[in-house]
Coordinates of N, CA and C in Angstrom, one line a residue:
M1 N 6.9 -3.3 35.6 CA 5.5 -4.1 35.3 C 4.7 -3.4 34.0
D2 N 4.6 -4.3 33.4 CA 3.5 -3.9 31.3 C 1.9 -4.3 32.0
A3 N 1.7 -3.3 30.7 CA -0.1 -3.8 30.9 C -0.3 -5.2 30.9
A4 N 0.5 -5.8 29.9 CA -0.1 -7.1 30.3 C 0.0 -8.1 31.7
N5 N 0.7 -7.5 32.3 CA 0.8 -8.4 33.2 C -0.5 -8.1 34.3
L6 N -0.7 -6.3 34.0 CA -1.8 -5.5 35.2 C -2.9 -6.4 34.0
F7 N -3.0 -6.9 33.3 CA -4.5 -7.1 32.6 C -4.9 -8.9 32.9
K8 N -3.3 -9.5 33.0 CA -3.6 -11.1 32.6 C -4.9 -11.6 33.9
P9 N -4.6 -11.4 35.4 CA -5.2 -11.7 35.8 C -6.5 -11.4 35.8
M10 N -7.0 -10.1 35.7 CA -8.2 -9.8 35.4 C -9.3 -10.9 34.1
L11 N -8.5 -10.9 33.0 CA -8.8 -11.4 31.9 C -9.1 -12.8 32.4
T12 N -8.1 -13.5 33.1 CA -7.4 -14.7 33.0 C -9.2 -15.2 34.2
R13 N -9.8 -14.2 34.8 CA -10.8 -14.5 35.9 C -12.2 -14.5 35.2
G14 N -12.2 -13.7 34.2 CA -13.1 -12.9 33.3 C -13.8 -12.0 34.0
Q15 N -12.9 -11.0 34.7 CA -13.5 -9.6 35.7 C -13.4 -8.5 34.4
L16 N -12.6 -8.8 33.5 CA -12.5 -8.2 32.3 C -12.5 -8.6 30.5
R17 N -13.4 -7.7 30.4 CA -13.1 -7.8 28.6 C -12.8 -7.1 28.1
C18 N -11.7 -7.5 26.6 CA -11.2 -6.7 26.1 C -10.9 -6.6 24.4
I19 N -11.1 -6.6 23.8 CA -10.8 -5.9 22.2 C -9.4 -5.2 21.7
G20 N -8.8 -6.0 21.7 CA -7.1 -4.7 20.9 C -7.0 -5.1 19.5
A21 N -6.8 -4.2 18.9 CA -6.0 -4.0 17.8 C -4.7 -3.5 17.3
T22 N -4.5 -4.1 16.8 CA -2.4 -4.2 16.8 C -2.3 -4.7 15.3
T23 N -1.1 -4.2 15.0 CA -0.6 -4.5 14.0 C 0.0 -5.8 13.6
L24 N 0.4 -6.8 12.8 CA 1.4 -8.2 12.6 C 2.4 -8.2 13.6
D25 N 3.1 -7.1 13.1 CA 4.4 -6.9 13.8 C 4.4 -6.5 14.9
E26 N 3.3 -5.8 15.7 CA 3.3 -5.5 17.0 C 2.9 -6.9 17.6
Y27 N 1.6 -7.4 17.1 CA 1.2 -8.7 17.8 C 2.0 -9.5 18.4
G28 N 3.3 -9.8 17.3 CA 4.0 -10.9 17.5 C 5.4 -10.3 18.4
K29 N 5.4 -9.0 18.5 CA 7.0 -8.3 19.4 C 6.1 -8.0 21.0
Y30 N 4.6 -7.8 20.9 CA 4.1 -7.8 22.2 C 3.4 -9.1 23.1
V31 N 2.2 -9.3 22.4 CA 1.2 -10.3 23.1 C 2.0 -12.1 22.7
E32 N 2.3 -12.5 21.2 CA 3.0 -13.3 20.7 C 3.9 -14.1 22.0
K33 N 5.1 -12.9 22.5 CA 6.0 -13.4 23.5 C 5.3 -13.7 24.3
D34 N 4.2 -13.4 24.6 CA 3.7 -13.8 26.6 C 2.7 -15.1 25.9
V35 N 2.8 -16.6 26.2 CA 1.8 -17.6 25.6 C 0.5 -17.2 26.9
A36 N 0.6 -16.9 27.9 CA -0.4 -16.9 28.8 C -1.1 -15.7 28.4
F37 N -0.7 -15.0 28.2 CA -1.9 -13.4 27.3 C -2.0 -13.4 26.4
E38 N -1.4 -13.9 25.5 CA -1.9 -14.7 23.8 C -3.0 -15.5 24.2
R39 N -3.7 -16.6 25.1 CA -4.4 -17.2 25.3 C -5.6 -16.7 25.6
Q40 N -5.2 -15.7 26.4 CA -6.6 -15.0 26.2 C -7.4 -13.8 24.8
F41 N -6.7 -13.8 23.9 CA -7.7 -13.7 22.7 C -7.8 -14.4 21.7
Q42 N -8.6 -14.1 21.6 CA -8.6 -14.4 19.6 C -8.3 -13.6 18.5
Q43 N -7.7 -14.3 17.9 CA -7.3 -13.5 16.6 C -8.3 -13.3 15.9
V44 N -8.6 -12.0 15.2 CA -9.3 -11.6 13.9 C -8.6 -11.1 13.2
Y45 N -8.5 -11.6 11.7 CA -7.5 -10.9 10.5 C -8.6 -9.9 10.1
V46 N -8.4 -8.7 10.1 CA -9.1 -7.4 9.0 C -8.0 -7.1 8.1
A47 N -8.8 -7.1 6.9 CA -7.8 -7.3 5.4 C -8.6 -5.6 5.2
E48 N -7.5 -5.1 4.6 CA -7.6 -3.9 4.4 C -8.8 -3.2 3.3
P49 N -9.4 -2.5 3.6 CA -11.1 -2.4 2.8 C -10.3 -1.9 1.3
S50 N -10.4 -2.0 0.5 CA -11.0 -1.1 -0.6 C -11.3 0.1 -1.1
S51 N -10.6 1.1 -2.5 CA -11.0 2.1 -2.8 C -12.6 2.5 -2.2
T52 N -13.5 1.7 -3.0 CA -15.2 1.6 -2.7 C -15.4 1.6 -1.8
D53 N -14.8 0.1 -0.8 CA -15.3 0.6 0.5 C -15.0 1.2 1.6
T54 N -14.1 2.1 1.4 CA -13.6 3.0 1.9 C -14.3 4.2 1.6
I55 N -15.2 4.6 0.9 CA -15.9 5.7 0.6 C -17.7 5.0 0.9
S56 N -17.8 3.8 1.0 CA -19.1 3.6 1.5 C -19.2 3.4 3.1
I57 N -17.7 3.2 3.8 CA -17.8 3.4 5.2 C -17.8 4.8 5.2
L58 N -17.1 5.3 4.5 CA -17.0 7.0 5.1 C -18.1 7.8 5.2
R59 N -19.2 7.0 4.2 CA -20.4 7.6 3.8 C -21.4 6.9 4.9
R60 N -21.5 6.0 5.5 CA -22.2 5.6 6.5 C -21.7 6.6 8.0
L61 N -20.4 6.7 8.5 CA -20.0 7.2 9.1 C -19.8 9.2 9.5
K62 N -20.4 9.5 8.1 CA -21.1 10.7 7.8 C -21.9 11.0 8.7
E63 N -23.6 9.9 8.2 CA -24.3 10.3 9.1 C -24.2 10.4 10.7
M64 N -23.5 9.4 11.3 CA -23.4 9.0 12.8 C -22.5 10.5 13.4
Y65 N -21.4 11.1 12.3 CA -20.7 12.0 13.1 C -22.1 13.4 12.9
E66 N -22.7 13.7 12.0 CA -23.8 14.8 11.4 C -24.4 14.7 12.9
G67 N -25.2 13.6 13.0 CA -26.0 13.5 14.1 C -25.4 13.7 15.4
H68 N -24.6 13.2 15.6 CA -23.6 13.9 17.0 C -23.2 15.0 17.4
H69 N -22.7 15.9 15.7 CA -22.4 17.4 16.4 C -23.2 17.5 15.9
G70 N -24.5 17.4 15.3 CA -25.8 18.5 14.6 C -25.3 19.5 13.2
H71 N -24.4 18.6 12.5 CA -23.6 19.5 11.4 C -23.9 18.8 10.3
H72 N -24.7 19.5 9.0 CA -24.9 18.2 8.3 C -23.9 18.2 6.7
L73 N -23.2 17.9 6.4 CA -22.1 18.1 5.1 C -23.0 17.3 4.0
P74 N -23.2 17.6 2.7 CA -23.8 17.6 1.5 C -23.4 16.6 0.9
D75 N -23.8 15.5 0.4 CA -23.0 14.7 -0.4 C -22.2 14.7 -0.9
K76 N -22.4 16.0 -1.9 CA -21.7 16.4 -2.9 C -20.1 16.9 -2.3
A77 N -20.5 17.4 -1.1 CA -19.2 17.7 -0.5 C -18.3 16.8 -0.6
I78 N -18.7 15.4 -0.1 CA -18.0 14.4 -0.2 C -17.4 14.0 -1.5
D79 N -18.5 13.9 -2.5 CA -18.1 13.7 -4.0 C -16.8 14.4 -4.3
L80 N -17.0 15.8 -3.6 CA -15.5 16.9 -4.4 C -14.3 16.1 -3.6
V81 N -14.3 16.0 -2.3 CA -12.9 15.6 -1.6 C -12.7 14.0 -2.5
D82 N -13.3 13.4 -2.9 CA -13.4 11.8 -3.7 C -12.6 12.0 -4.8
E83 N -13.4 13.5 -5.9 CA -12.8 13.7 -7.1 C -11.5 14.6 -6.8
A84 N -10.8 15.1 -6.2 CA -10.4 16.5 -5.9 C -8.8 15.2 -5.4
C85 N -9.3 14.2 -4.9 CA -8.1 13.1 -4.2 C -8.0 11.9 -5.7
A86 N -9.4 12.1 -6.1 CA -8.4 11.1 -7.5 C -8.0 11.8 -8.8
N87 N -7.9 13.0 -8.3 CA -7.5 14.1 -9.5 C -5.8 13.9 -9.2
V88 N -5.2 14.1 -7.8 CA -3.7 14.2 -7.0 C -3.5 12.9 -7.3
R89 N -4.2 12.0 -7.3 CA -3.7 10.4 -7.4 C -3.2 10.4 -8.9
V90 N -4.2 10.7 -10.1 CA -3.7 10.6 -11.5 C -2.6 11.4 -11.5
Q91 N -2.6 12.5 -11.5 CA -1.7 13.3 -11.6 C 0.1 13.0 -11.4
L92 N -0.3 11.9 -9.5 CA 1.2 11.5 -9.2 C 1.4 10.7 -10.0
D93 N 0.9 9.8 -10.5 CA 0.6 8.6 -11.2 C 1.1 8.3 -12.7
S94 N 0.3 9.3 -13.2 CA 0.7 9.5 -14.7 C 2.3 10.4 -15.3
Q95 N 2.8 10.4 -15.9 CA 4.2 10.6 -16.6 C 3.8 11.8 -17.9
P96 N 4.2 12.8 -18.0 CA 4.6 13.5 -19.1 C 4.5 12.7 -20.6
K97 N 3.8 12.7 -21.6 CA 4.0 11.6 -22.7 C 5.4 11.6 -22.9
E98 N 6.7 12.4 -23.2 CA 8.2 12.3 -23.5 C 8.2 11.3 -22.6
I99 N 8.6 11.5 -21.3 CA 9.0 10.6 -20.1 C 8.2 9.1 -20.8
D100 N 7.2 9.3 -20.7 CA 6.7 7.7 -20.9 C 7.0 7.0 -21.8
K101 N 7.0 8.1 -23.1 CA 7.9 7.3 -24.5 C 9.1 7.1 -24.5
L102 N 9.9 7.2 -23.5 CA 11.6 7.3 -23.4 C 11.3 5.7 -22.6
E103 N 10.3 6.0 -21.5 CA 10.6 4.7 -20.6 C 10.4 3.8 -21.1
R104 N 8.9 3.8 -21.8 CA 9.1 2.5 -22.8 C 9.8 2.1 -24.2
K105 N 10.5 2.8 -24.4 CA 11.8 2.6 -25.0 C 12.6 2.2 -24.7
R106 N 12.9 2.3 -23.3 CA 14.0 1.9 -22.6 C 14.0 0.3 -22.2
I107 N 12.6 0.1 -21.9 CA 12.2 -1.5 -21.9 C 12.4 -2.3 -22.5
Q108 N 12.0 -1.8 -24.0 CA 11.9 -2.6 -25.2 C 13.7 -2.7 -25.2
V109 N 14.6 -1.9 -25.1 CA 16.1 -2.1 -25.5 C 16.5 -2.9 -24.5
E110 N 16.0 -2.8 -23.0 CA 16.4 -3.8 -22.5 C 15.9 -5.0 -22.3
V111 N 15.0 -5.0 -23.0 CA 14.7 -6.8 -23.8 C 15.5 -7.3 -24.8
E112 N 15.6 -6.2 -25.4 CA 17.0 -6.4 -26.4 C 18.1 -6.8 -26.4
L113 N 18.6 -6.2 -25.4 CA 19.9 -6.3 -24.6 C 20.0 -7.8 -24.0
H114 N 19.0 -8.0 -23.1 CA 19.4 -9.4 -22.3 C 19.0 -10.4 -23.8
A115 N 18.5 -10.1 -24.4 CA 18.4 -11.5 -25.5 C 19.8 -11.9 -26.1
L116 N 20.1 -10.6 -26.6 CA 21.8 -10.2 -27.2 C 22.7 -10.9 -26.6
E117 N 22.5 -10.7 -25.3 CA 23.7 -11.2 -24.5 C 24.1 -12.5 -24.4
K118 N 22.9 -13.3 -24.7 CA 22.8 -14.5 -25.1 C 23.5 -15.4 -25.9
E119 N 23.4 -14.5 -27.2 CA 23.9 -14.6 -28.6 C 25.5 -15.0 -28.1
K120 N 25.6 -15.4 -29.4 CA 27.2 -16.1 -29.8 C 28.4 -15.0 -30.7
D121 N 27.2 -15.2 -31.6 CA 27.7 -14.3 -33.3 C 28.1 -13.3 -33.2
K122 N 28.7 -12.7 -34.1 CA 29.8 -11.6 -34.6 C 28.5 -10.6 -34.3
A123 N 27.5 -10.8 -35.3 CA 26.8 -9.9 -35.3 C 26.3 -9.4 -34.1
S124 N 25.2 -10.2 -33.4 CA 25.0 -9.7 -32.1 C 26.0 -9.2 -31.2
K125 N 27.4 -9.4 -31.6 CA 28.2 -9.2 -30.0 C 28.0 -7.5 -30.9
A126 N 28.3 -7.3 -31.7 CA 28.5 -5.6 -32.2 C 27.5 -5.1 -31.9
R127 N 26.1 -6.1 -32.4 CA 24.4 -4.9 -32.1 C 24.6 -4.7 -30.5
L128 N 24.8 -5.9 -29.7 CA 25.1 -5.8 -28.1 C 25.8 -4.0 -28.2
V129 N 26.8 -3.9 -28.1 CA 27.2 -3.3 -27.8 C 26.7 -1.3 -28.9
E130 N 26.0 -1.3 -29.6 CA 24.9 -0.4 -30.4 C 24.0 -0.5 -29.2
V131 N 23.4 -1.5 -28.5 CA 22.1 -1.6 -27.8 C 22.6 -0.8 -26.5
K132 N 24.1 -1.3 -26.3 CA 24.7 -0.4 -24.8 C 24.7 0.8 -24.4
K133 N 25.0 1.5 -25.7 CA 25.2 2.8 -26.0 C 23.6 3.3 -26.1
E134 N 22.6 2.7 -27.1 CA 21.7 3.1 -26.6 C 20.9 3.0 -25.5
L135 N 21.4 2.6 -24.9 CA 20.3 2.5 -23.5 C 20.8 3.2 -22.3
D136 N 22.0 3.0 -22.3 CA 23.3 4.5 -21.9 C 22.2 5.9 -22.0
D137 N 22.0 6.0 -23.5 CA 21.4 7.5 -24.0 C 20.2 7.2 -22.9
L138 N 19.1 6.7 -23.4 CA 18.0 6.7 -23.4 C 18.3 7.0 -21.6
R139 N 18.8 6.1 -20.8 CA 18.9 6.9 -19.3 C 19.4 7.9 -18.9
D140 N 20.2 8.4 -19.4 CA 20.8 10.0 -19.3 C 19.6 10.9 -19.5
K141 N 18.9 10.5 -20.8 CA 17.7 11.4 -21.1 C 16.8 11.5 -20.0
L142 N 16.5 10.2 -19.3 CA 15.5 10.0 -18.6 C 16.0 11.0 -17.0

């Protein structure tokens, strides 16, 4: 017997009120397949908060946790964590200038390659061979 079958009679009779949180995949896998169980719930979709919203939520939670645990965390500490995380993100997202330059050149050469592949004249076909070699060289460097 699974949890749905345990809760279903109490939910149906109004003896139990329940708030559940799940992903869409899990909802489809566990709740949607049992129509009687699904009728007992109202779906509420909650979007993922933005970075700014997340920081705002954490600031509000900070006060609640400080009061509960009797410890206070200065705003400076949250700002420091936020700044440290932002720095890590920038480092992960940024590339050295040389790699960035090569990557941009590779994209430019790929665009030229696709344009040349559509051409039929001899000059374009000759240039196509050169561009393919140039693209291979760029990929090797990357």
